[in-house]
mmCIF file of C-alpha atoms in Angstrom:
data_model
loop_
_atom_site.group_PDB
_atom_site.id
_atom_site.type_symbol
_atom_site.label_atom_id
_atom_site.label_comp_id
_atom_site.label_asym_id
_atom_site.label_seq_id
_atom_site.Cartn_x
_atom_site.Cartn_y
_atom_site.Cartn_z
ATOM 1 C CA MET A 984 7.688 -4.728 7.832
ATOM 2 C CA LEU A 985 5.816 -1.431 7.022
ATOM 3 C CA ARG A 986 2.703 -2.220 8.398
ATOM 4 C CA LYS A 987 4.637 -3.658 11.743
ATOM 5 C CA LEU A 988 6.621 0.073 11.901
ATOM 6 C CA LEU A 989 3.066 1.965 11.485
ATOM 7 C CA PHE A 990 1.435 -0.098 14.092
ATOM 8 C CA VAL A 991 4.440 0.613 16.650
ATOM 9 C CA PHE A 992 4.338 4.335 15.640
ATOM 10 C CA MET A 993 0.494 4.743 15.907
ATOM 11 C CA PHE A 994 0.318 2.566 19.612
ATOM 12 C CA SER A 995 2.988 5.125 20.474
ATOM 13 C CA PHE A 996 1.396 8.097 19.362
ATOM 14 C CA PHE A 997 -2.365 6.412 21.317
ATOM 15 C CA ILE A 998 -0.638 5.982 24.649
ATOM 16 C CA SER A 999 1.257 9.281 25.033
ATOM 17 C CA HIS A 1000 -1.883 11.010 23.799
ATOM 18 C CA ILE A 1001 -3.576 8.987 26.804
ATOM 19 C CA PHE A 1002 -1.471 9.826 29.082
ATOM 20 C CA SER A 1003 -1.134 13.685 28.009
ATOM 21 C CA GLN A 1004 -4.828 13.636 28.773
ATOM 22 C CA GLN A 1005 -4.962 12.281 32.390
ATOM 23 C CA GLU A 1006 -3.288 9.295 34.451
ATOM 24 C CA ILE A 1007 -5.324 6.186 33.708
ATOM 25 C CA ASN A 1008 -5.031 2.380 34.177
ATOM 26 C CA PHE A 1009 -4.367 1.331 30.529
ATOM 27 C CA PHE A 1010 -4.087 -2.569 29.509
ATOM 28 C CA TRP A 1011 -4.823 -5.037 26.528
ATOM 29 C CA ASP A 1012 -7.043 -7.854 27.094
ATOM 30 C CA SER A 1013 -5.583 -11.399 26.428
ATOM 31 C CA ALA A 1014 -4.412 -12.275 23.119
ATOM 32 C CA GLU A 1015 -6.285 -14.448 20.892
ATOM 33 C CA SER A 1016 -5.698 -16.796 17.933
ATOM 34 C CA PHE A 1017 -7.270 -14.703 15.047
ATOM 35 C CA SER A 1018 -5.702 -17.406 12.315
ATOM 36 C CA ALA A 1019 -4.356 -20.604 11.699
ATOM 37 C CA LYS A 1020 -0.716 -21.092 11.338
ATOM 38 C CA ASN A 1021 1.511 -19.476 8.581
ATOM 39 C CA SER A 1022 -0.795 -16.352 8.225
ATOM 40 C CA TYR A 1023 1.088 -13.115 7.064
ATOM 41 C CA PHE A 1024 0.746 -9.611 6.156
ATOM 42 C CA PRO A 1025 -2.724 -8.487 8.152
ATOM 43 C CA LEU A 1026 -4.688 -5.672 6.575
ATOM 44 C CA SER A 1027 -7.799 -4.113 8.135
ATOM 45 C CA LEU A 1028 -10.475 -2.350 6.368
ATOM 46 C CA TYR A 1029 -13.836 -0.758 7.948
ATOM 47 C CA ASP A 1030 -16.658 1.467 7.261
ATOM 48 C CA GLU A 1031 -19.909 2.256 9.374
ATOM 49 C CA ARG A 1032 -21.126 -1.204 8.342
ATOM 50 C CA ASN A 1033 -18.768 -3.991 8.430
ATOM 51 C CA ALA A 1034 -15.183 -4.528 9.513
ATOM 52 C CA TYR A 1035 -12.533 -6.787 7.444
ATOM 53 C CA VAL A 1036 -9.288 -8.086 8.228
ATOM 54 C CA PHE A 1037 -7.557 -9.649 5.310
ATOM 55 C CA PHE A 1038 -4.187 -11.758 5.328
ATOM 56 C CA GLU A 1039 -2.071 -14.410 3.283
ATOM 57 C CA SER A 1040 -2.944 -18.220 4.164
ATOM 58 C CA VAL A 1041 0.443 -19.755 3.035
ATOM 59 C CA ASP A 1042 1.391 -23.645 2.383
ATOM 60 C CA LYS A 1043 4.912 -23.376 2.663
ATOM 61 C CA SER A 1044 5.173 -27.060 1.145
ATOM 62 C CA LYS A 1045 3.338 -26.083 -1.943
ATOM 63 C CA GLN A 1046 4.517 -22.700 -1.937
ATOM 64 C CA GLU A 1047 0.777 -21.517 -2.221
ATOM 65 C CA ILE A 1048 -0.535 -18.698 -1.004
ATOM 66 C CA LYS A 1049 -4.511 -17.886 -0.410
ATOM 67 C CA ILE A 1050 -6.072 -14.394 0.218
ATOM 68 C CA SER A 1051 -8.239 -14.909 3.500
ATOM 69 C CA TRP A 1052 -10.359 -12.703 5.377
ATOM 70 C CA ARG A 1053 -12.704 -12.506 8.328
ATOM 71 C CA LYS A 1054 -15.589 -10.087 8.578
ATOM 72 C CA LYS A 1055 -17.198 -8.384 11.824
ATOM 73 C CA SER A 1056 -20.620 -6.904 11.238
ATOM 74 C CA GLY A 1057 -22.170 -4.644 13.849
ATOM 75 C CA GLY A 1058 -22.118 -6.151 17.457
ATOM 76 C CA LEU A 1059 -21.641 -9.930 15.862
ATOM 77 C CA ALA A 1060 -18.352 -12.060 16.600
ATOM 78 C CA TRP A 1061 -15.848 -12.320 14.018
ATOM 79 C CA SER A 1062 -17.050 -14.778 11.229
ATOM 80 C CA ASP A 1063 -15.027 -17.723 9.955
ATOM 81 C CA THR A 1064 -12.303 -17.354 7.698
ATOM 82 C CA PHE A 1065 -12.981 -17.402 3.820
ATOM 83 C CA SER A 1066 -10.397 -17.116 1.108
ATOM 84 C CA LEU A 1067 -10.851 -16.294 -2.551
ATOM 85 C CA SER A 1068 -10.902 -19.409 -4.829
ATOM 86 C CA ASP A 1069 -7.727 -18.936 -6.659
ATOM 87 C CA SER A 1070 -4.206 -20.016 -5.073
ATOM 88 C CA PHE A 1071 -1.000 -18.151 -5.981
ATOM 89 C CA LYS A 1072 2.045 -19.365 -6.339
ATOM 90 C CA TYR A 1073 5.574 -18.043 -5.048
ATOM 91 C CA SER A 1074 9.307 -19.103 -4.859
ATOM 92 C CA GLY A 1075 12.160 -18.805 -2.468
ATOM 93 C CA ASP A 1076 12.412 -19.045 1.364
ATOM 94 C CA ASP A 1077 10.685 -15.535 2.210
ATOM 95 C CA VAL A 1078 7.060 -15.387 1.758
ATOM 96 C CA PRO A 1079 5.990 -12.441 -0.280
ATOM 97 C CA ASP A 1080 3.663 -9.728 0.442
ATOM 98 C CA MET A 1081 1.328 -10.190 -2.783
ATOM 99 C CA TYR A 1082 -1.987 -8.423 -2.525
ATOM 100 C CA SER A 1083 -3.436 -4.757 -1.557
ATOM 101 C CA ALA A 1084 -7.031 -4.157 -0.584
ATOM 102 C CA SER A 1085 -8.997 -1.309 -0.360
ATOM 103 C CA LEU A 1086 -12.872 -0.551 0.563
ATOM 104 C CA SER A 1087 -14.538 2.476 -1.314
ATOM 105 C CA LYS A 1088 -17.148 4.601 0.021
ATOM 106 C CA LYS A 1089 -20.033 2.842 -1.586
ATOM 107 C CA GLY A 1090 -18.794 -0.412 0.449
ATOM 108 C CA VAL A 1091 -17.512 -2.374 -2.386
ATOM 109 C CA LEU A 1092 -13.861 -4.209 -1.865
ATOM 110 C CA ALA A 1093 -11.339 -4.400 -4.070
ATOM 111 C CA VAL A 1094 -8.461 -6.789 -3.678
ATOM 112 C CA SER A 1095 -5.373 -6.934 -6.175
ATOM 113 C CA VAL A 1096 -3.173 -9.780 -6.189
ATOM 114 C CA LEU A 1097 0.111 -10.535 -7.871
ATOM 115 C CA ASP A 1098 0.017 -13.803 -10.301
ATOM 116 C CA ALA A 1099 2.645 -15.448 -11.098
ATOM 117 C CA SER A 1100 1.379 -17.870 -13.783
ATOM 118 C CA SER A 1101 2.976 -15.672 -16.420
ATOM 119 C CA ALA A 1102 6.497 -15.286 -17.375
ATOM 120 C CA ASN A 1103 6.502 -11.697 -15.721
ATOM 121 C CA GLY A 1104 3.637 -12.081 -13.476
ATOM 122 C CA ALA A 1105 0.494 -10.226 -13.816
ATOM 123 C CA VAL A 1106 -2.005 -8.434 -11.843
ATOM 124 C CA LYS A 1107 -5.872 -9.698 -10.764
ATOM 125 C CA VAL A 1108 -8.251 -7.401 -9.097
ATOM 126 C CA TYR A 1109 -11.247 -9.176 -7.204
ATOM 127 C CA ALA A 1110 -14.272 -6.975 -6.606
ATOM 128 C CA SER A 1111 -17.131 -7.748 -4.198
ATOM 129 C CA SER A 1112 -20.027 -5.309 -3.768
ATOM 130 C CA ASP A 1113 -21.971 -7.820 -1.533
ATOM 131 C CA ASN A 1114 -19.989 -7.590 1.903
ATOM 132 C CA ALA A 1115 -17.105 -10.064 0.446
ATOM 133 C CA ASP A 1116 -19.946 -12.655 -0.119
ATOM 134 C CA SER A 1117 -18.908 -13.166 -3.503
ATOM 135 C CA PHE A 1118 -16.129 -11.718 -5.880
ATOM 136 C CA SER A 1119 -15.730 -10.973 -9.655
ATOM 137 C CA GLU A 1120 -12.598 -11.232 -11.604
ATOM 138 C CA PHE A 1121 -10.747 -8.458 -13.654
ATOM 139 C CA ALA A 1122 -6.939 -9.770 -15.013
ATOM 140 C CA PHE A 1123 -4.892 -7.082 -16.583
ATOM 141 C CA PRO A 1124 -2.812 -8.406 -19.465
ATOM 142 C CA PRO A 1125 0.818 -9.494 -18.735
ATOM 143 C CA GLN A 1126 3.739 -7.156 -19.399
ATOM 144 C CA LYS A 1127 6.900 -7.163 -20.958
ATOM 145 C CA LYS A 1128 8.947 -5.968 -17.598
ATOM 146 C CA GLN A 1129 8.590 -7.984 -14.699
ATOM 147 C CA VAL A 1130 5.671 -7.093 -12.228
ATOM 148 C CA THR A 1131 7.072 -6.552 -8.762
ATOM 149 C CA SER A 1132 3.620 -5.017 -6.638
ATOM 150 C CA SER A 1133 0.627 -3.331 -6.856
ATOM 151 C CA ARG A 1134 -1.430 -1.342 -4.713
ATOM 152 C CA ILE A 1135 -5.040 -0.186 -4.792
ATOM 153 C CA PHE A 1136 -6.703 2.778 -2.924
ATOM 154 C CA ALA A 1137 -10.261 4.098 -2.818
ATOM 155 C CA GLU A 1138 -10.720 7.325 -4.847
ATOM 156 C CA ARG A 1139 -13.367 10.200 -3.238
ATOM 157 C CA ASN A 1140 -15.854 9.293 -5.932
ATOM 158 C CA GLY A 1141 -16.413 5.833 -4.723
ATOM 159 C CA GLY A 1142 -14.095 4.192 -7.460
ATOM 160 C CA PHE A 1143 -11.038 2.772 -7.112
ATOM 161 C CA ILE A 1144 -7.037 3.560 -8.232
ATOM 162 C CA LEU A 1145 -4.797 0.809 -8.842
ATOM 163 C CA PHE A 1146 -0.785 1.166 -9.238
ATOM 164 C CA ILE A 1147 1.745 -1.221 -10.758
ATOM 165 C CA SER A 1148 5.477 -1.345 -10.560
ATOM 166 C CA LEU A 1149 7.441 -2.846 -12.868
ATOM 167 C CA GLY A 1150 11.193 -3.609 -12.764
ATOM 168 C CA GLU A 1151 13.528 -4.726 -14.946
ATOM 169 C CA GLY A 1152 16.020 -6.649 -12.649
ATOM 170 C CA LYS A 1153 18.986 -4.296 -12.943
ATOM 171 C CA GLN A 1154 20.073 -1.884 -10.430
ATOM 172 C CA SER A 1155 22.467 0.117 -12.406
ATOM 173 C CA PRO A 1156 22.783 3.808 -11.284
ATOM 174 C CA THR A 1157 22.991 4.501 -14.884
ATOM 175 C CA GLU A 1158 19.494 3.396 -16.164
ATOM 176 C CA SER A 1159 16.194 3.360 -14.318
ATOM 177 C CA SER A 1160 15.214 -0.362 -13.563
ATOM 178 C CA PHE A 1161 11.418 0.794 -11.942
ATOM 179 C CA SER A 1162 8.458 2.249 -13.187
ATOM 180 C CA ILE A 1163 4.674 3.088 -12.279
ATOM 181 C CA LEU A 1164 1.413 2.146 -14.519
ATOM 182 C CA TYR A 1165 -2.013 3.092 -13.093
ATOM 183 C CA SER A 1166 -5.370 2.283 -13.939
ATOM 184 C CA GLU A 1167 -8.840 3.742 -12.571
ATOM 185 C CA SER A 1168 -12.315 1.741 -11.849
ATOM 186 C CA LYS A 1169 -15.543 3.250 -10.921
ATOM 187 C CA ASP A 1170 -16.838 -0.048 -9.409
ATOM 188 C CA GLY A 1171 -13.527 -2.451 -8.940
ATOM 189 C CA LYS A 1172 -14.937 -4.596 -11.985
ATOM 190 C CA LYS A 1173 -14.239 -2.974 -14.999
ATOM 191 C CA TRP A 1174 -10.894 -1.076 -15.566
ATOM 192 C CA SER A 1175 -9.016 1.399 -17.814
ATOM 193 C CA ASP A 1176 -6.170 0.335 -19.517
ATOM 194 C CA LEU A 1177 -2.757 0.646 -17.884
ATOM 195 C CA ARG A 1178 -1.135 3.689 -18.656
ATOM 196 C CA VAL A 1179 2.034 5.400 -17.576
ATOM 197 C CA PHE A 1180 2.420 7.310 -14.343
ATOM 198 C CA ARG A 1181 3.966 10.146 -15.627
ATOM 199 C CA PRO A 1182 5.723 11.676 -12.826
ATOM 200 C CA SER A 1183 7.692 8.691 -12.001
ATOM 201 C CA GLU A 1184 8.995 9.150 -15.552
ATOM 202 C CA MET A 1185 11.104 12.043 -14.209
ATOM 203 C CA ILE A 1186 12.513 10.242 -11.461
ATOM 204 C CA SER A 1187 15.010 7.094 -11.477
ATOM 205 C CA ASN A 1188 13.805 4.136 -10.144
ATOM 206 C CA ALA A 1189 10.316 5.257 -9.019
ATOM 207 C CA PHE A 1190 8.627 2.977 -6.490
ATOM 208 C CA SER A 1191 6.067 2.606 -3.693
ATOM 209 C CA PRO A 1192 3.269 4.688 -4.738
ATOM 210 C CA PHE A 1193 0.759 5.791 -2.027
ATOM 211 C CA PHE A 1194 -2.400 7.527 -3.020
ATOM 212 C CA THR A 1195 -4.438 10.151 -0.966
ATOM 213 C CA GLN A 1196 -6.796 13.248 -1.008
ATOM 214 C CA ILE A 1197 -5.174 16.338 0.689
ATOM 215 C CA HIS A 1198 -7.585 19.758 0.701
ATOM 216 C CA GLY A 1199 -9.955 17.478 -2.009
ATOM 217 C CA LYS A 1200 -6.924 17.125 -4.095
ATOM 218 C CA ASP A 1201 -5.679 13.885 -5.394
ATOM 219 C CA PHE A 1202 -1.901 13.119 -4.625
ATOM 220 C CA VAL A 1203 0.206 10.121 -4.902
ATOM 221 C CA PHE A 1204 3.778 9.807 -2.779
ATOM 222 C CA PHE A 1205 6.480 8.014 -3.933
ATOM 223 C CA GLU A 1206 10.288 7.220 -3.752
ATOM 224 C CA GLY A 1207 12.770 7.790 -5.955
ATOM 225 C CA TRP A 1208 16.770 8.378 -6.493
ATOM 226 C CA ALA A 1209 18.127 11.772 -6.242
ATOM 227 C CA ALA A 1210 19.186 12.276 -9.943
ATOM 228 C CA ARG A 1211 20.649 9.113 -11.037
ATOM 229 C CA ASP A 1212 22.309 8.887 -7.856
ATOM 230 C CA SER A 1213 21.700 5.094 -6.426
ATOM 231 C CA THR A 1214 23.332 6.184 -2.730
ATOM 232 C CA THR A 1215 20.319 8.871 -2.295
ATOM 233 C CA SER A 1216 16.464 8.149 -2.429
ATOM 234 C CA LEU A 1217 13.989 10.890 -1.675
ATOM 235 C CA ILE A 1218 10.422 10.760 -1.103
ATOM 236 C CA TYR A 1219 8.326 12.837 -3.927
ATOM 237 C CA ALA A 1220 4.908 13.694 -4.421
ATOM 238 C CA ALA A 1221 2.767 14.688 -7.312
ATOM 239 C CA SER A 1222 -0.789 16.270 -7.606
ATOM 240 C CA ARG A 1223 -3.315 15.564 -10.131
ATOM 241 C CA VAL A 1224 -3.873 18.535 -12.529
ATOM 242 C CA SER A 1225 -7.597 17.988 -13.714
ATOM 243 C CA GLU A 1226 -10.375 16.441 -11.518
ATOM 244 C CA SER A 1227 -10.454 12.619 -12.509
ATOM 245 C CA GLY A 1228 -8.051 13.336 -15.083
ATOM 246 C CA SER A 1229 -4.966 11.812 -16.432
ATOM 247 C CA SER A 1230 -3.174 14.824 -16.169
ATOM 248 C CA TRP A 1231 -0.393 15.260 -13.027
ATOM 249 C CA SER A 1232 2.167 17.917 -11.788
ATOM 250 C CA ALA A 1233 5.656 17.281 -11.984
ATOM 251 C CA PRO A 1234 7.229 15.806 -8.951
ATOM 252 C CA PHE A 1235 8.647 17.861 -5.991
ATOM 253 C CA VAL A 1236 10.793 16.723 -3.054
ATOM 254 C CA VAL A 1237 9.082 15.980 0.324
ATOM 255 C CA THR A 1238 12.036 14.817 2.129
ATOM 256 C CA ASP A 1239 14.184 17.707 1.630
ATOM 257 C CA ALA A 1240 16.155 19.698 4.152
ATOM 258 C CA SER A 1241 12.831 20.689 5.964
ATOM 259 C CA SER A 1242 12.413 16.967 6.831
ATOM 260 C CA LEU A 1243 15.457 16.734 8.635
ATOM 261 C CA ILE A 1244 16.011 16.906 12.413
ATOM 262 C CA ASP A 1245 19.550 17.916 12.637
ATOM 263 C CA SER A 1246 19.966 21.266 10.305
ATOM 264 C CA SER A 1247 23.657 20.583 10.251
ATOM 265 C CA ASP A 1248 22.804 17.309 8.094
ATOM 266 C CA SER A 1249 22.291 17.408 4.468
ATOM 267 C CA TYR A 1250 19.114 15.519 3.193
ATOM 268 C CA LEU A 1251 21.357 14.068 0.576
ATOM 269 C CA ASP A 1252 22.985 11.979 3.127
ATOM 270 C CA PHE A 1253 19.792 9.465 3.450
ATOM 271 C CA LYS A 1254 17.784 7.104 1.851
ATOM 272 C CA ASN A 1255 14.432 7.532 1.987
ATOM 273 C CA PHE A 1256 11.518 4.742 1.311
ATOM 274 C CA ARG A 1257 8.130 3.622 1.688
ATOM 275 C CA PRO A 1258 5.736 6.699 2.426
ATOM 276 C CA PHE A 1259 2.697 6.297 4.161
ATOM 277 C CA VAL A 1260 0.320 9.234 4.444
ATOM 278 C CA LEU A 1261 -2.640 10.095 6.689
ATOM 279 C CA SER A 1262 -4.932 12.987 6.101
ATOM 280 C CA ASP A 1263 -8.381 14.239 7.572
ATOM 281 C CA GLY A 1264 -8.360 17.103 4.819
ATOM 282 C CA ALA A 1265 -7.364 19.538 7.109
ATOM 283 C CA ASN A 1266 -4.129 17.879 8.919
ATOM 284 C CA THR A 1267 -1.679 15.380 6.811
ATOM 285 C CA LYS A 1268 0.905 13.380 8.187
ATOM 286 C CA ILE A 1269 3.524 11.106 6.448
ATOM 287 C CA VAL A 1270 5.437 8.421 7.814
ATOM 288 C CA TRP A 1271 8.506 7.049 6.138
ATOM 289 C CA GLU A 1272 11.491 4.991 6.807
ATOM 290 C CA ARG A 1273 15.156 6.739 6.526
ATOM 291 C CA THR A 1274 18.307 5.367 6.454
ATOM 292 C CA THR A 1275 21.874 6.896 6.352
ATOM 293 C CA LYS A 1276 24.066 5.518 3.265
ATOM 294 C CA THR A 1277 25.589 2.977 5.174
ATOM 295 C CA GLY A 1278 22.211 1.687 6.456
ATOM 296 C CA SER A 1279 21.958 2.452 9.830
#
């Protein structure tokens, strides 16, 4: 859903920008089928050499998911559809978003996937340094708590950082149910031990981490409850204190009073979810979902 909302937002911005410059005729070519039936959660990655579109290929009868992709190099046509060799089970009627992918400055692809084969789930990372022709596999150890999601991001040094969210299956306002771990890798193939993302320990139910660089500094944005109040959630951010180190600043609130359109409102009257951040080093934009406490 977030990817759809972001697409609509960016599309609207793009259109308004074009027509603010000059009146021109603008249209889309006829849509063409890009994947087989039952494909979900598209994600695009590109650099100056290649472009990739990843998605989930779902067999609903078997409740299995394959992570698939198509590639385009230079002016060539899109490739056939390829998939990772492993299949991943899911349960329930809704197809889950089970993967995340990123492309480093060195051209290395890294794909993290939730693996439900163990009791609480685990995370596997598949890395390719030959333009998705082959992938190596790294499996993180199973966790004592339920693994609920993983997100992988490229770092400035050409490496990667991976965040894993853990849940206890409880939503009591008096205890924190979610927590965040992270790991880093120089090449996407070998990963450091998982460690606690310390800023998330200070916030109840920290979730949805998003990593980016701003003015040459690493930042992580995430959602979490205001104090231990389950009726209000805020977007927080923390910065890395030491270069490529494990020390992070205390979290600070991003969606405070300055984020409100109507100054008569209180920022504690809203719930804020799923931050997405874009920065070119000088300018930074954050997009997120906001609802009232009643859900509108």
